[in-house]
Coordinates of C-alpha atoms and ligand atoms in Angstrom, one line a residue:
M22 CA 28.7 8.7 0.1
A23 CA 25.8 11.0 0.7
N24 CA 26.9 12.6 -3.0
T25 CA 26.8 9.2 -3.9
K26 CA 24.5 7.4 -7.1
S27 CA 22.9 4.1 -7.3
I28 CA 23.5 2.0 -9.3
H29 CA 20.3 1.2 -10.7
G30 CA 19.7 4.7 -11.5
E31 CA 18.3 8.1 -10.6
W32 CA 14.5 9.8 -10.8
S33 CA 14.5 12.0 -13.9
S34 CA 13.2 15.0 -11.2
R35 CA 12.1 15.6 -8.5
F36 CA 8.5 16.0 -10.0
A37 CA 9.1 12.1 -11.4
Y38 CA 10.2 10.8 -8.1
I39 CA 6.7 12.3 -6.1
L40 CA 4.9 10.3 -9.3
A41 CA 6.4 7.4 -8.6
T42 CA 5.8 7.6 -5.0
T43 CA 2.6 8.9 -5.0
G44 CA 2.3 5.6 -7.9
S45 CA 3.7 3.5 -5.0
A46 CA 1.1 4.8 -2.4
V47 CA -2.2 5.2 -4.4
G48 CA -3.3 1.6 -5.7
L49 CA -5.7 -1.2 -4.1
G50 CA -5.2 -0.3 -0.6
N51 CA -6.9 3.3 -0.9
I52 CA -9.9 2.1 -3.5
W53 CA -10.1 -2.0 -2.8
K54 CA -9.2 -1.8 1.3
F55 CA -9.8 1.3 3.1
P56 CA -13.4 1.2 2.0
Y57 CA -13.7 -2.9 3.2
I58 CA -11.8 -3.0 6.1
T59 CA -13.7 0.9 7.4
G60 CA -16.6 -1.6 7.0
E61 CA -15.6 -4.0 8.9
N62 CA -14.5 -2.7 11.3
G63 CA -17.4 -0.2 12.3
G64 CA -17.0 3.4 10.5
G65 CA -15.7 6.9 11.9
A66 CA -13.6 5.4 14.2
F67 CA -11.9 2.9 12.7
V68 CA -11.2 6.0 10.2
L69 CA -10.4 8.1 12.7
V70 CA -7.8 6.1 14.3
Y71 CA -6.1 5.2 10.6
L72 CA -5.9 9.4 10.2
G73 CA -4.4 9.8 13.3
C74 CA -1.7 6.8 12.3
V75 CA -0.8 8.3 9.2
L76 CA -0.1 12.1 10.6
A77 CA 1.7 10.7 14.5
I78 CA 3.3 7.1 12.7
G79 CA 3.0 7.1 9.4
I80 CA 4.8 10.5 8.7
P81 CA 7.5 10.3 10.8
I82 CA 8.6 7.0 9.4
M83 CA 8.0 7.9 6.4
I84 CA 10.3 10.8 6.1
A85 CA 12.5 8.3 8.0
E86 CA 12.8 5.5 5.6
T87 CA 13.3 7.6 2.2
M88 CA 16.3 9.6 3.9
M89 CA 17.7 6.4 4.8
G90 CA 17.5 5.1 1.6
R91 CA 19.2 8.4 0.4
R92 CA 21.9 7.6 2.5
G93 CA 22.4 3.9 1.6
R94 CA 21.7 3.9 -1.8
Q95 CA 21.6 0.5 -2.6
S96 CA 18.5 -2.2 -2.0
P97 CA 17.3 -2.4 1.1
I98 CA 19.5 -4.8 3.0
N99 CA 23.1 -3.5 1.8
T100 CA 21.3 0.2 3.0
L101 CA 21.3 -1.1 6.6
S102 CA 24.3 -3.0 6.3
T103 CA 26.0 0.5 5.2
L104 CA 24.0 2.6 7.2
S105 CA 24.9 0.4 10.2
T106 CA 28.3 0.7 10.2
E107 CA 28.6 4.1 9.5
A108 CA 26.7 4.6 13.2
N109 CA 29.1 2.0 14.3
A110 CA 26.2 -0.4 15.3
S111 CA 25.4 -4.2 14.6
K112 CA 25.6 -6.1 11.7
Y113 CA 22.3 -7.6 12.1
W114 CA 20.3 -4.6 11.2
R115 CA 20.9 -5.9 7.4
Y116 CA 17.9 -8.4 8.9
L117 CA 15.7 -5.6 8.6
G118 CA 15.8 -5.4 4.8
W119 CA 15.5 -9.4 4.8
T120 CA 11.8 -9.4 6.6
G121 CA 11.4 -6.2 4.8
V122 CA 11.9 -8.0 1.5
I123 CA 9.9 -11.7 2.7
A124 CA 6.6 -9.0 3.6
G125 CA 7.3 -7.7 -0.4
I126 CA 6.9 -11.5 -1.3
L127 CA 4.2 -11.9 0.5
I128 CA 2.5 -8.5 0.2
L129 CA 2.5 -9.3 -3.4
S130 CA 1.1 -12.6 -3.7
Y131 CA -2.4 -11.6 -2.6
Y132 CA -1.6 -7.8 -4.1
S133 CA -1.6 -9.9 -7.0
V134 CA -4.8 -11.7 -7.1
I135 CA -7.0 -8.5 -6.2
A136 CA -5.4 -6.5 -9.1
G137 CA -6.2 -10.0 -10.9
W138 CA -10.0 -8.8 -10.1
A139 CA -10.0 -6.0 -11.3
I140 CA -8.8 -7.0 -14.5
A141 CA -11.1 -9.1 -15.0
Y142 CA -13.9 -6.4 -14.3
V143 CA -12.2 -4.6 -16.8
F144 CA -13.6 -7.6 -19.9
K145 CA -16.8 -7.3 -17.8
A146 CA -17.2 -3.7 -18.1
I147 CA -15.9 -4.6 -22.3
F148 CA -18.0 -6.9 -22.8
S149 CA -21.1 -7.4 -20.8
G150 CA -21.6 -3.9 -19.5
F151 CA -22.9 -3.7 -15.9
S152 CA -25.8 -4.2 -14.1
S153 CA -28.0 -1.9 -11.7
D154 CA -29.6 -4.9 -10.0
A155 CA -27.2 -5.4 -6.6
A156 CA -27.9 -9.0 -7.0
I157 CA -27.2 -9.7 -10.6
V158 CA -23.9 -7.6 -9.1
N159 CA -23.3 -9.7 -6.1
A160 CA -23.8 -13.5 -8.5
S161 CA -21.1 -12.0 -10.8
F162 CA -18.8 -11.0 -8.1
D163 CA -19.6 -14.7 -6.5
D164 CA -18.7 -16.4 -10.3
L165 CA -15.5 -15.0 -10.8
I166 CA -14.1 -16.6 -7.0
A167 CA -15.8 -19.3 -6.6
S168 CA -13.1 -20.0 -10.5
P169 CA -9.5 -21.5 -9.8
V170 CA -8.9 -21.3 -13.4
Q171 CA -9.3 -17.3 -14.2
L172 CA -8.4 -16.2 -10.9
I173 CA -5.3 -17.4 -11.9
A174 CA -5.1 -16.7 -15.3
W175 CA -6.2 -12.6 -14.3
H176 CA -4.0 -13.6 -11.5
S177 CA -1.2 -14.1 -14.5
I178 CA -1.4 -11.9 -16.1
F179 CA -0.5 -8.9 -13.6
M180 CA 2.6 -11.0 -12.6
V181 CA 3.5 -11.0 -15.9
A182 CA 2.6 -6.6 -16.5
T183 CA 4.8 -6.5 -13.2
M184 CA 7.7 -8.5 -14.3
T185 CA 7.8 -6.6 -17.7
V186 CA 8.4 -2.7 -15.7
V187 CA 10.6 -4.2 -13.5
M188 CA 12.7 -5.2 -16.1
Q189 CA 12.7 -1.7 -17.5
G190 CA 14.0 -0.4 -14.5
V191 CA 13.1 2.5 -12.5
K192 CA 12.7 4.6 -15.3
G193 CA 11.4 3.4 -18.2
G194 CA 8.2 4.0 -18.5
L195 CA 6.8 4.0 -14.9
E196 CA 7.8 7.5 -14.7
K197 CA 5.7 8.4 -17.5
A198 CA 2.8 6.7 -16.9
V199 CA 1.7 7.3 -13.4
Q200 CA 2.3 11.1 -14.6
L201 CA -1.0 10.9 -16.9
L202 CA -2.4 7.7 -14.8
M203 CA -2.9 9.8 -11.3
P204 CA -4.8 12.6 -12.5
T205 CA -7.3 10.5 -14.9
L206 CA -7.6 8.7 -11.8
L207 CA -8.7 11.9 -9.2
V208 CA -11.0 12.8 -11.8
L209 CA -13.0 9.6 -11.9
L210 CA -13.7 8.9 -8.5
L211 CA -14.7 12.6 -8.3
L212 CA -17.1 11.9 -10.9
L213 CA -18.0 9.1 -8.5
V214 CA -18.6 10.4 -5.5
A215 CA -20.8 13.2 -7.8
Y216 CA -22.5 10.4 -8.6
A217 CA -23.0 9.0 -4.9
M218 CA -24.5 13.0 -4.2
S219 CA -27.5 11.8 -5.9
T220 CA -28.4 8.9 -3.9
G221 CA -29.5 11.8 -1.8
E222 CA -29.5 10.6 1.8
Y223 CA -27.8 7.4 1.4
F224 CA -25.1 10.1 0.4
F225 CA -25.4 11.5 4.2
E226 CA -25.9 7.9 5.4
G227 CA -22.3 7.4 3.7
L228 CA -20.7 10.6 4.9
S229 CA -22.1 9.5 8.7
F230 CA -20.2 6.2 8.7
L231 CA -17.7 7.2 7.6
F232 CA -17.0 10.4 9.6
H233 CA -19.4 9.7 13.0
P234 CA -16.4 7.9 15.1
D235 CA -18.7 5.6 17.8
F236 CA -15.8 4.4 19.8
S237 CA -18.0 1.8 21.4
K238 CA -17.7 0.4 17.8
I239 CA -13.6 -0.7 17.8
S240 CA -12.4 -3.0 19.3
S241 CA -8.5 -3.7 19.5
D242 CA -8.2 -5.7 16.6
A243 CA -10.0 -2.7 14.7
V244 CA -6.8 -0.3 15.6
L245 CA -4.4 -2.3 15.0
T246 CA -5.6 -3.0 11.5
A247 CA -6.1 0.5 11.3
M248 CA -2.5 1.0 12.1
G249 CA -1.2 -1.5 9.7
H250 CA -3.6 0.2 7.0
A251 CA -1.7 3.6 7.9
F252 CA 1.3 1.2 7.1
F253 CA -0.2 -0.3 4.2
T254 CA -1.6 2.4 2.2
L255 CA 1.7 4.7 2.8
G256 CA 3.6 2.0 1.3
L257 CA 5.9 1.5 4.5
G258 CA 8.4 -0.8 7.1
M259 CA 9.8 -3.0 4.4
G260 CA 11.9 -1.4 2.5
A261 CA 9.7 -0.1 -0.4
I262 CA 9.9 3.6 0.4
M263 CA 13.4 3.3 1.1
V264 CA 14.9 2.3 -2.3
Y265 CA 12.6 4.8 -4.0
G266 CA 13.8 7.1 -1.4
S267 CA 17.5 5.6 -3.0
Y268 CA 17.2 6.7 -6.1
L269 CA 16.4 10.2 -5.3
Q270 CA 18.8 12.9 -5.8
G271 CA 20.6 15.5 -3.3
G272 CA 19.0 18.3 -2.4
V273 CA 15.2 17.2 -2.7
S274 CA 13.7 18.2 0.1
I275 CA 12.7 14.8 1.7
A276 CA 9.6 15.7 4.2
K277 CA 8.5 18.0 1.9
T278 CA 7.5 15.5 -0.7
T279 CA 7.1 13.1 2.0
L280 CA 3.7 15.3 2.9
Y281 CA 2.8 15.6 -0.4
V282 CA 2.2 12.0 -1.4
A283 CA 0.8 11.6 2.4
G284 CA -1.5 14.0 1.4
A285 CA -2.6 12.5 -2.1
D286 CA -2.2 8.4 -1.2
T287 CA -5.5 10.0 1.9
I288 CA -7.6 12.2 -0.6
V289 CA -7.9 9.1 -2.9
A290 CA -8.7 7.0 0.3
L291 CA -11.8 8.9 1.7
L292 CA -12.8 9.8 -1.8
A293 CA -13.2 6.2 -2.4
G294 CA -15.3 6.2 1.4
I295 CA -17.2 8.6 -0.3
A296 CA -18.1 7.5 -3.1
I297 CA -19.0 3.6 -2.2
F298 CA -21.2 4.1 1.1
P299 CA -23.8 5.8 -0.7
L300 CA -24.0 2.9 -2.4
V301 CA -23.7 0.8 0.5
F302 CA -26.4 2.0 1.9
A303 CA -28.9 3.3 -1.0
N304 CA -28.6 -1.1 -2.2
G305 CA -29.4 -2.1 1.1
L306 CA -26.0 -3.9 1.1
E307 CA -23.7 -5.0 4.1
P308 CA -21.2 -2.3 5.0
G309 CA -18.7 -5.4 6.2
S310 CA -19.3 -7.9 3.8
G311 CA -15.6 -8.4 3.1
P312 CA -13.0 -7.8 0.0
G313 CA -16.0 -7.9 -2.9
L314 CA -17.5 -4.9 -1.7
I315 CA -15.9 -2.3 -4.6
F316 CA -16.8 -4.9 -7.0
Q317 CA -20.4 -5.5 -5.5
T318 CA -20.9 -1.6 -5.0
L319 CA -18.9 0.3 -8.3
P320 CA -20.6 -1.7 -11.2
I321 CA -24.2 -0.9 -9.8
A322 CA -22.8 2.8 -10.5
F323 CA -21.7 2.3 -13.8
G324 CA -25.0 0.6 -14.5
N325 CA -27.5 3.3 -13.1
M326 CA -25.4 6.5 -14.4
T327 CA -25.7 8.0 -18.1
G328 CA -22.2 6.7 -19.6
G329 CA -21.7 4.1 -17.6
W330 CA -20.3 1.9 -19.5
L331 CA -17.4 4.2 -20.7
F332 CA -16.6 5.3 -17.1
G333 CA -16.6 1.2 -15.9
I334 CA -14.4 0.4 -18.4
L335 CA -11.8 3.5 -17.0
F336 CA -12.4 3.2 -13.4
F337 CA -11.1 -0.5 -14.1
V338 CA -8.2 0.2 -16.0
L339 CA -7.7 2.6 -14.1
L340 CA -7.1 0.5 -11.1
V341 CA -5.4 -2.1 -12.7
F342 CA -2.6 0.6 -13.3
A343 CA -3.0 1.5 -9.9
A344 CA -2.2 -1.0 -8.8
L345 CA 0.6 -1.1 -11.0
T346 CA 2.3 1.6 -10.3
S347 CA 2.5 -0.1 -6.2
S348 CA 3.3 -3.9 -7.0
I349 CA 6.2 -2.6 -8.7
S350 CA 7.8 -1.2 -5.2
L351 CA 6.8 -4.3 -3.4
V352 CA 9.2 -6.3 -5.8
E353 CA 11.9 -3.9 -6.6
P354 CA 13.6 -4.6 -3.3
M355 CA 14.2 -8.5 -3.8
V356 CA 15.0 -7.2 -7.5
A357 CA 17.8 -4.7 -6.3
W358 CA 19.1 -7.8 -4.0
L359 CA 19.8 -9.8 -6.8
I360 CA 21.1 -7.6 -8.9
E361 CA 23.5 -6.0 -6.1
N362 CA 24.5 -9.3 -4.3
R363 CA 24.0 -12.2 -6.3
G364 CA 25.1 -10.7 -10.2
F365 CA 21.3 -11.1 -11.6
T366 CA 21.0 -9.2 -14.8
R367 CA 17.6 -7.4 -14.0
V368 CA 15.7 -9.3 -16.6
N369 CA 16.6 -12.8 -14.9
A370 CA 16.2 -11.1 -11.0
S371 CA 12.3 -9.9 -12.3
V372 CA 11.7 -13.6 -14.0
I373 CA 13.4 -15.0 -10.9
S374 CA 11.6 -12.6 -8.2
G375 CA 8.7 -13.1 -10.0
G376 CA 8.0 -16.9 -10.8
A377 CA 8.3 -17.2 -6.7
I378 CA 5.4 -14.7 -5.8
W379 CA 3.6 -15.9 -9.0
A380 CA 4.1 -19.5 -7.6
L381 CA 2.5 -18.3 -4.0
G382 CA 0.0 -15.9 -5.0
V383 CA -2.2 -19.0 -6.7
S384 CA -2.5 -20.8 -3.1
V385 CA -4.3 -17.4 -2.6
V386 CA -6.4 -17.4 -5.2
L387 CA -7.0 -21.4 -3.9
S388 CA -8.5 -19.6 -0.4
F389 CA -11.1 -18.3 -2.3
N390 CA -12.8 -21.0 -4.0
V391 CA -11.4 -24.4 -3.1
W392 CA -9.6 -24.3 -0.5
S393 CA -11.5 -21.6 1.2
D394 CA -12.0 -23.9 4.6
F395 CA -9.0 -24.7 5.0
K396 CA -8.1 -22.2 8.3
I397 CA -4.9 -21.6 10.3
F398 CA -5.9 -20.1 13.5
D399 CA -9.3 -19.2 12.1
K400 CA -8.2 -17.2 9.1
T401 CA -7.7 -18.5 4.9
I402 CA -4.2 -18.1 3.6
F403 CA -5.9 -14.9 2.2
E404 CA -6.4 -13.3 5.2
L405 CA -3.8 -14.8 6.8
L406 CA -1.1 -13.1 4.7
D407 CA -2.8 -10.1 4.6
Y408 CA -3.0 -9.8 8.6
L409 CA 0.6 -11.6 9.1
T410 CA 1.6 -8.3 6.5
A411 CA -0.4 -5.3 7.3
N412 CA -1.0 -6.0 10.5
L413 CA 2.2 -7.5 11.8
M414 CA 5.0 -7.4 9.7
L415 CA 4.8 -3.6 8.6
P416 CA 4.3 -1.7 12.1
I417 CA 7.7 -4.3 13.7
G418 CA 9.5 -3.1 10.5
G419 CA 8.1 0.7 11.1
F420 CA 9.5 -0.1 14.8
C421 CA 12.6 -0.9 13.8
I422 CA 13.1 2.0 11.0
A423 CA 12.2 4.4 13.7
V424 CA 14.4 3.2 16.5
F425 CA 17.5 3.1 13.2
A426 CA 16.8 6.2 12.4
G427 CA 16.3 8.3 15.9
W428 CA 18.5 6.1 18.3
V429 CA 20.6 4.4 15.9
M430 CA 21.8 6.4 13.0
Q431 CA 24.3 9.4 14.4
Q432 CA 21.9 12.6 14.5
R433 CA 24.8 15.1 11.9
H434 CA 24.1 12.4 9.5
V435 CA 20.3 12.3 9.2
R436 CA 20.0 16.8 9.5
D437 CA 22.6 16.3 6.6
E438 CA 20.0 14.3 4.7
L439 CA 17.1 16.0 5.6
A440 CA 18.0 19.5 6.0
L441 CA 14.9 21.0 7.5
P442 CA 14.6 24.1 9.1
E443 CA 15.8 23.6 13.0
Q444 CA 12.3 23.4 14.3
Q445 CA 11.1 21.5 11.6
Y446 CA 13.6 18.9 12.7
R447 CA 13.1 19.0 16.3
I448 CA 9.0 18.1 15.6
W449 CA 10.1 15.4 13.1
K450 CA 13.0 14.1 15.5
F451 CA 10.3 14.1 18.6
L452 CA 7.8 12.3 16.5
I453 CA 10.0 9.8 15.3
R454 CA 12.1 9.0 18.6
Y455 CA 9.3 8.7 20.7
V456 CA 6.0 9.6 19.2
A457 CA 5.8 7.0 16.6
P458 CA 8.0 4.0 18.5
T459 CA 5.7 4.1 21.4
S460 CA 2.3 4.5 19.4
V461 CA 2.7 1.4 17.2
F462 CA 4.3 -0.9 20.9
I463 CA 1.6 0.4 22.5
V464 CA -0.8 -0.5 19.8
F465 CA 0.7 -4.4 20.4
L466 CA 0.2 -4.7 23.9
H467 CA -3.5 -3.2 23.3
V468 CA -4.2 -6.8 21.3
L469 CA -2.0 -8.8 23.4
G470 CA -4.4 -7.7 26.0
L471 CA -1.5 -5.8 28.3
F472 CA -2.6 -2.2 28.1
Ligands
LIG511 N1 0.7 1.3 -1.1 C1 0.0 0.3 -1.7 C2 -1.0 0.5 -1.4 O1 -1.7 1.0 -0.9 C3 0.6 -1.1 -1.8 C4 2.0 -1.3 -1.6 C5 3.0 -0.6 -2.3 C6 2.3 -1.0 -0.3 N2 3.9 -0.8 -1.7 C7 4.0 -1.6 -0.6 C8 1.8 -1.7 1.0 C9 5.5 -1.3 0.3 C10 3.2 -2.3 1.7 C11 4.3 -1.9 1.4 O2 -2.1 0.0 -2.6

């Protein structure tokens, strides 16, 4: 099995795989979500917990999930049934593939709405430019959020774009797009960091907010959010990396490529934080102001700097593309399954998945305005979907992946697929068997007040 190919095709090279996976990891999670949840959860201590979770839980699970994908060579649902048969384990493991598909649908339904905000900002940047006045920037964001018609239009454009790329299959377009976009995005982030430095004392206030941990500020729910975000930002726990791994040719080192991708992902998130918080403090804004944070801060920088008009346009265009290379991986497990098991063509599978996700996204749009008072467990639809997926479904999915790779699969198969030197294999095995699952478990107990 280890040498067969996926029916959906293969990446053209190791480099192409790294680019696509980095594309999946780097997205709104890094630039939009990381700063605002860091702001809401008090800064430094939250960042430290997040970094710890990436290292001890995220990276080992990312290696495991990719390894399972490459060995199974199919959509996550079928990969799990093949691998559980191979390991003489229960057939029920394939439901892990199912919950992953569902998590992907739920995440994309709100991810697309936020990506829609970024598209709206591309047009704002082009046609009206940005003001350097925080109050005007704020009001402009509030106007956008208040308009269901606009939000639905932008959300629709993003969904159509996502499904158009997915229709072309994994190799068409995606590989080439990421090659150009990622380096440019990095350059623009560095430019924003340079601008943040020009705020003088506020730059240091921002750094201290991000890197000076104050553990008295962190609640058990913040720890859960930090852990959930480690899964979210690496794109783990729902089969996205598994399906990307299934298109990876044999012979490529999974551990090494995972380290590159996780490293790049972390750097982008930290740079985004370093660029944003000095602006928050310099303009007397509230770090915990929520999902609008980057849309209320970065325009001020663009409004102030020379050439800001052009950089502003470029930045939001790149943000949209970063979101696009992530959104693709969120639907690919479902599309691959519809093709394998229901005999759909790739085009039909894409249209159906996209349509369903779009419809769900409309309710997310409304939760920001018309339905903003409609709450379940004290959360709006957007907040509920985010909490359910990032804080619960992904960590639970990741936990199950760790158990499957560490305890259920035959070790010689795992060893074969990872092809690591003995010492490194042992480290990974220790992390995946003990450290990752126990940490997830303890965080859950903590949230339930049992630990
Ligand atoms: N990692 C992406 C981001 O940070 C989002 C994403 C892509 C994702 N694929 C995923 C999140 C799979 C969870 C699961 O924006």
